[in-house]
Coordinates of C-alpha atoms and ligand atoms in Angstrom, one line a residue:
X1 CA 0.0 0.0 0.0
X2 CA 1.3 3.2 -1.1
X3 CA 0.9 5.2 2.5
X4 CA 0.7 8.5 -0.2
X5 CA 2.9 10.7 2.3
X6 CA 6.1 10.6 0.2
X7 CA 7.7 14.2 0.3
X8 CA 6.2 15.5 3.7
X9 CA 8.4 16.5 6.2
X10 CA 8.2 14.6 9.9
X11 CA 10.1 15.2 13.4
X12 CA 10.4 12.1 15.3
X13 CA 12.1 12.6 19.2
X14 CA 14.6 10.1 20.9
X15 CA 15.0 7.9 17.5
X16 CA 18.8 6.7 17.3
X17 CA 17.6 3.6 18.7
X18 CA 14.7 1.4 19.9
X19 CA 11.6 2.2 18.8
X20 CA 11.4 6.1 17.7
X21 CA 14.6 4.5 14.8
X22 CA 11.8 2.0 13.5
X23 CA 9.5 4.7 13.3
X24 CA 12.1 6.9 11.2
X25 CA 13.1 3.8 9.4
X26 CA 9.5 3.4 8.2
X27 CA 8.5 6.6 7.4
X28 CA 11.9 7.0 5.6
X29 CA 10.9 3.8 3.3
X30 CA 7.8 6.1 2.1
X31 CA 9.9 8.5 0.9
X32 CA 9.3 11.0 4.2
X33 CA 11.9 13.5 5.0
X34 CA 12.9 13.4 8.2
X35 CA 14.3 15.4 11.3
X36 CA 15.3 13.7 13.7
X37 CA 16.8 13.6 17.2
X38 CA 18.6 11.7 20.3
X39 CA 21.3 13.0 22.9
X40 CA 24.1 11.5 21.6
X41 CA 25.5 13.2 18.3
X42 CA 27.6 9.8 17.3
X43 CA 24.8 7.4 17.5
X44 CA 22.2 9.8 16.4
X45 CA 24.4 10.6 13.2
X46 CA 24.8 7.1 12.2
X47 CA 21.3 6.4 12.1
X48 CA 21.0 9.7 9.7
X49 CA 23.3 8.1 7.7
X50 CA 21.2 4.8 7.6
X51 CA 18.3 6.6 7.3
X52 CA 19.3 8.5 4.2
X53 CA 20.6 5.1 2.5
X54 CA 16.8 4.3 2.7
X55 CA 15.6 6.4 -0.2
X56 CA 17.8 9.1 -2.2
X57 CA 14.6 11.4 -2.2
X58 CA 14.5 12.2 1.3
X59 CA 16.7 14.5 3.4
X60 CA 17.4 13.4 6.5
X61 CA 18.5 16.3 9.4
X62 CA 20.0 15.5 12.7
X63 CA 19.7 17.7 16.2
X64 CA 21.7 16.2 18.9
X65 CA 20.5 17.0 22.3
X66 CA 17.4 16.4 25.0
X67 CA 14.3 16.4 23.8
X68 CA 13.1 17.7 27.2
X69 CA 15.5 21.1 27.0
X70 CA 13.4 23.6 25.0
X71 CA 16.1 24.8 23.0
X72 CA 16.8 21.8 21.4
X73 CA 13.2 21.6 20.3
X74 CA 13.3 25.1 18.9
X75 CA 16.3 23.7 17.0
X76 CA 14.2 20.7 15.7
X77 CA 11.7 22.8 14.5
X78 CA 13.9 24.8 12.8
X79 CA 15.4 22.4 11.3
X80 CA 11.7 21.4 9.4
X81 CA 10.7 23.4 7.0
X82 CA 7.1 22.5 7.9
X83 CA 5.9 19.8 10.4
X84 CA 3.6 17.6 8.7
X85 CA 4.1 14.5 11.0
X86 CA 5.1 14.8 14.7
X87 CA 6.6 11.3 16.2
X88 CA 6.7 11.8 20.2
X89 CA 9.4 10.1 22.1
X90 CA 11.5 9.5 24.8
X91 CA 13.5 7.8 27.2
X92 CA 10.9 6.9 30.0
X93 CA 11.3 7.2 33.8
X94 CA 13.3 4.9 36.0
X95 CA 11.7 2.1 37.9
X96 CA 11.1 2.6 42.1
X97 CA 9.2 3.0 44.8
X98 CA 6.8 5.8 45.2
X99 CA 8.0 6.0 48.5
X100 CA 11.3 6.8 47.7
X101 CA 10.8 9.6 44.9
X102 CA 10.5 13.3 45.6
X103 CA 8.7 16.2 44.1
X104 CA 11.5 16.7 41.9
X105 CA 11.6 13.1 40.5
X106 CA 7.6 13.3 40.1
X107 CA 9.0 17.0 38.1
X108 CA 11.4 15.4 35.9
X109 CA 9.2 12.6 35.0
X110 CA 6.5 14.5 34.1
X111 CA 8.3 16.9 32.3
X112 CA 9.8 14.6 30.0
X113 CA 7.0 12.0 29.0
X114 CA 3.8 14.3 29.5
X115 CA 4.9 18.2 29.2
X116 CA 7.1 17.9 26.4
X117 CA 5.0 16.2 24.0
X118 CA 2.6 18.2 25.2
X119 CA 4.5 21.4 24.1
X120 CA 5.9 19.9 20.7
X121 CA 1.7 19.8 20.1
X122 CA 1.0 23.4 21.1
X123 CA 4.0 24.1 18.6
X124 CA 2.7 22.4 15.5
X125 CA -1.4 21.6 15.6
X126 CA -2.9 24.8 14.4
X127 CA -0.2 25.1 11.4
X128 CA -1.3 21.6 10.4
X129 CA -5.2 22.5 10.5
X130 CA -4.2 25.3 8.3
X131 CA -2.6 23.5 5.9
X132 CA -5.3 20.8 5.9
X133 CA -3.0 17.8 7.1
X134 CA -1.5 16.6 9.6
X135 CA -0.4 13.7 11.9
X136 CA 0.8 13.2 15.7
X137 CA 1.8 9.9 17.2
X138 CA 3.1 9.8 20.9
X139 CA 4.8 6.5 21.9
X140 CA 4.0 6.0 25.3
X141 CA 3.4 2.8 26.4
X142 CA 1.0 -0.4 27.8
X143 CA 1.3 1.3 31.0
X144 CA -1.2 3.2 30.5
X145 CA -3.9 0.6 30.4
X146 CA -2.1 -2.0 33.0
X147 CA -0.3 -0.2 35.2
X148 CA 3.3 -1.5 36.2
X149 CA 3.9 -1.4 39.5
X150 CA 7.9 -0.5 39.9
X151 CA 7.5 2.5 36.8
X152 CA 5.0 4.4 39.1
X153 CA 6.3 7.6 37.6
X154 CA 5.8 6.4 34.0
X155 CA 2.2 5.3 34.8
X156 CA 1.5 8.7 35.8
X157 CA 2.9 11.3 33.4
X158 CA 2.1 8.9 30.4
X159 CA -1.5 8.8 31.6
X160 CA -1.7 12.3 32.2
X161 CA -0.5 13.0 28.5
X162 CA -3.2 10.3 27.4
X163 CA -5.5 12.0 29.3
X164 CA -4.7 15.7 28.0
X165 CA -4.3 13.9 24.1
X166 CA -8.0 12.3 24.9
X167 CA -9.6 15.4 24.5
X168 CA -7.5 18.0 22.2
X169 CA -7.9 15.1 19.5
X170 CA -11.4 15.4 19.4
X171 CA -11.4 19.1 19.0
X172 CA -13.5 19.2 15.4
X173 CA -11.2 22.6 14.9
X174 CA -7.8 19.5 14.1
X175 CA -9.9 16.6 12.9
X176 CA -12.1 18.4 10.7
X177 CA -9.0 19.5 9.4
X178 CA -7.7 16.7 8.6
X179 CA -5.5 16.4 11.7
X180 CA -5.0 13.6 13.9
X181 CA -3.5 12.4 17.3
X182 CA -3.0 9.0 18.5
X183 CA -1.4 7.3 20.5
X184 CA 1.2 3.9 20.2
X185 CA 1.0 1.9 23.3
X186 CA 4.1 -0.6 23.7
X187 CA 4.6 -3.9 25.2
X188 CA 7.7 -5.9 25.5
X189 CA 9.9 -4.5 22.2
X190 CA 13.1 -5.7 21.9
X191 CA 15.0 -2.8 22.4
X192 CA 18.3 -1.6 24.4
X193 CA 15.7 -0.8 27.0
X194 CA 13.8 -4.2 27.6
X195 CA 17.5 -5.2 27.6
X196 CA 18.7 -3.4 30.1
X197 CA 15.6 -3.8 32.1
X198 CA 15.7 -8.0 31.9
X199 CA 19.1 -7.8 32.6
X200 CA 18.7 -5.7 35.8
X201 CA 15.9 -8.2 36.9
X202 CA 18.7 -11.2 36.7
X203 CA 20.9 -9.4 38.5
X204 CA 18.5 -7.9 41.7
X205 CA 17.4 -12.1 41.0
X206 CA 20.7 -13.7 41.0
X207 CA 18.4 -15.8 38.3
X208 CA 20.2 -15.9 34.8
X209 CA 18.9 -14.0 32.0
X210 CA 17.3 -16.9 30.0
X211 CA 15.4 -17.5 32.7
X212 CA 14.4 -14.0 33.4
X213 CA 13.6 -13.7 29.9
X214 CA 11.3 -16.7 29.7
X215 CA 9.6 -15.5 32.4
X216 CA 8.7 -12.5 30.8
X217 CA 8.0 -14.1 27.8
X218 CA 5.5 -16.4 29.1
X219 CA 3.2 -13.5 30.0
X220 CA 3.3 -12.7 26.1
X221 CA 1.0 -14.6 24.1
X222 CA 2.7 -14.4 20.8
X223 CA 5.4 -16.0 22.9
X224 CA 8.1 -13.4 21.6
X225 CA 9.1 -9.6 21.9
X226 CA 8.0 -6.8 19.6
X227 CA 10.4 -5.9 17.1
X228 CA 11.1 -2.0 15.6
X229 CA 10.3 -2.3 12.6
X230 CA 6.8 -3.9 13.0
X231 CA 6.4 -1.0 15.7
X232 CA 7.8 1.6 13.1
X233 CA 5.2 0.3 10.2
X234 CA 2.4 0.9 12.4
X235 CA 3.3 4.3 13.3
X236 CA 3.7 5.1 9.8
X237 CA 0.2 3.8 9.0
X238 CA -1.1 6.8 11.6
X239 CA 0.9 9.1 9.8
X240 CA -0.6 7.7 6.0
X241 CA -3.0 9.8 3.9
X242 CA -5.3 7.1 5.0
X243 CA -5.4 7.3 8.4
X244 CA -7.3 10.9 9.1
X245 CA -10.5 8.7 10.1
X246 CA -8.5 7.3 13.6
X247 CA -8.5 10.2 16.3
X248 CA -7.7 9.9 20.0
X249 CA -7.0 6.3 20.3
X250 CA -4.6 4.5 22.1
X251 CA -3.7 1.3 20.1
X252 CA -1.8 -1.5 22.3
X253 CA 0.5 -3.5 20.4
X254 CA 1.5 -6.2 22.8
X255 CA 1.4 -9.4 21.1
X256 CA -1.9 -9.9 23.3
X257 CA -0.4 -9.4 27.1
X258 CA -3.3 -7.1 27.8
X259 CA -6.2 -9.1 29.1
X260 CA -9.1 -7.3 28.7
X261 CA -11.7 -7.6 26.4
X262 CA -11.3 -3.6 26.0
Ligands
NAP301 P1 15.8 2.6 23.6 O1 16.0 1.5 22.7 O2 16.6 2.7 24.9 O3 15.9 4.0 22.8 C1 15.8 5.2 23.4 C2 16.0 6.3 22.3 O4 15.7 7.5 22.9 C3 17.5 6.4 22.0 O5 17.6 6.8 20.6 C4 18.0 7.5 23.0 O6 19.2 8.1 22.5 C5 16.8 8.4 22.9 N1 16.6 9.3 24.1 C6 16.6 8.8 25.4 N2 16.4 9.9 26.2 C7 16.4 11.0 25.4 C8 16.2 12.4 25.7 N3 16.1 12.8 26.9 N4 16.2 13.2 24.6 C9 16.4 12.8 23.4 N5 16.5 11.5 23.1 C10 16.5 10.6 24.1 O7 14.3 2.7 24.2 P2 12.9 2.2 23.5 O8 12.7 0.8 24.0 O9 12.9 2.4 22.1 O10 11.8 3.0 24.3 C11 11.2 4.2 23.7 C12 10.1 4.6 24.7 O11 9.1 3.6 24.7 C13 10.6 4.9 26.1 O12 9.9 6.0 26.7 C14 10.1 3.6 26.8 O13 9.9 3.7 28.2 C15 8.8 3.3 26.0 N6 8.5 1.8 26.1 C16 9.3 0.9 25.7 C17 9.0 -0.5 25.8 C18 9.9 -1.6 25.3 O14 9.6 -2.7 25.6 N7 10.9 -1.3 24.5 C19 7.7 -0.8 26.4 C20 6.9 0.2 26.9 C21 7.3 1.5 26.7 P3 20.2 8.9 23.5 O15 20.4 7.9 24.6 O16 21.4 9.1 22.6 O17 19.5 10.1 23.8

């Protein structure tokens, strides 16, 4: 299927790696130019180089820095010339217990995975609705429906973005305009993250990782962990031409770990 968004110009946060790279990585494949970003300049320039190997068509701009510092997103959107597509990323909170975290760690958590998306939004919605196109897609994760207990702080700012996305997506002003916002819901990827994450569990464990993995994989029906690129093509699909009828959801993709019938 021809996803018909070949030329536009997208932003997609926190994608040298992991998931936000499979989302570049698709939308470069539909011809898509792309601006994109991560902390580390190395890294972050290597995967612009990968990108741009993709398809000759597209241009492919990097901005090294944190997503959550708001002059490095007033360099990203500088760096795009317009922002049809807007891919919301980025690293998510540590794991804990609520009892240990301050105001401050409640501060930084919800700055980074519910304000910042939030302002990125505010930044780029209305120029869309003008221009009679456009597409947002936060990655936030299946938190929000079934609630991890150790990443309290990710439950809560992701669920207060989902909440704040809920109604601004509905606004007929953006949808009748032909602009939507959804949002991609995680389970296990396989990802430097889930990595690091199974390989902290074996150590706090003193289990090896095979078995902490197995573990985790026999709460995942499909009996494996996502992989980027399938992530990456779904994302793309909410930013396709043919998309503008799916507002305001918040699509799981879990391999079937969620439980409920809803
Ligand atoms: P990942 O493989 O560790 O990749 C994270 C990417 O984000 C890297 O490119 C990293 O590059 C960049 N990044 C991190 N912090 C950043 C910041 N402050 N500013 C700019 N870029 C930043 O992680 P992932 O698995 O793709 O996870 C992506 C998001 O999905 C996270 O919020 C994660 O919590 C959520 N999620 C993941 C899973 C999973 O199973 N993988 C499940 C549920 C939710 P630099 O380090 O160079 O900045």
């Amino acid at each position: 299927m021809d996803l018909q968004i070949a030329g536009r110009w997208a932003i997609v946060c926190a994608a040298s790696k992991g998931l936000g790279k499979g989302c570049a990585t698709a939308l470069a494949r539909e011809g898509v130019n792309l601006v994109i970003n991560a902390r580390n300049a190395e890294s972050l320039e290597t995967t612009a180089e990968e990108l741009r190997g993709l398809d000759k068509r597209i241009k492919v701009i990097a901005v090294a820095g944190d997503i959550g510092d708001p002059q490095v997103r007033s360099a990203l959107l500088a760096a795009c010339p317009q922002v049809d597509i807007l891919v919301n990323n980025n690293g998510g909170p540590p794991p804990g217990d609520f009892r240990d975290w301050s105001r401050d760690d409640w501060i930084k958590a919800l700055d980074a995975n519910m304000l910042t998306p939030i302002e990125l939004i505010k930044t780029c919605v209305d120029r869309m609705a003008e221009r009679g196109f456009g597409r947002v897609v936060n990655i936030t994760s299946g938190a929000v429906k079934a609630p991890i207990e150790v990443l309290g702080l990710s439950n809560g700012a992701r669920s207060g973005l989902t909440g704040f996305v809920a109604g601004l997506a509905r606004q007929p002003r953006l949808v009748s305009r032909n602009v939507t916002i959804n949002n991609l819901l995680p389970g296990p990827f396989d990802t430097d993250r889930l990595n690091q994450a199974l390989n902290a569990e074996a150590r706090a464990s003193g289990e090896d990782l095979a078995q902490v993995t197995e573990q985790r994989l026999a709460g995942v029906p499909a009996r494996r962990f996502g992989n980027a690129d399938e992530f990456g093509a779904f994302c793309a699909f909410l930013c396709s031409q043919h998309a503008g009828f799916v507002t305001g959801q918040n699509l799981l993709m879990d391999g079937g770990s969620y439980p409920g019938t809803y």
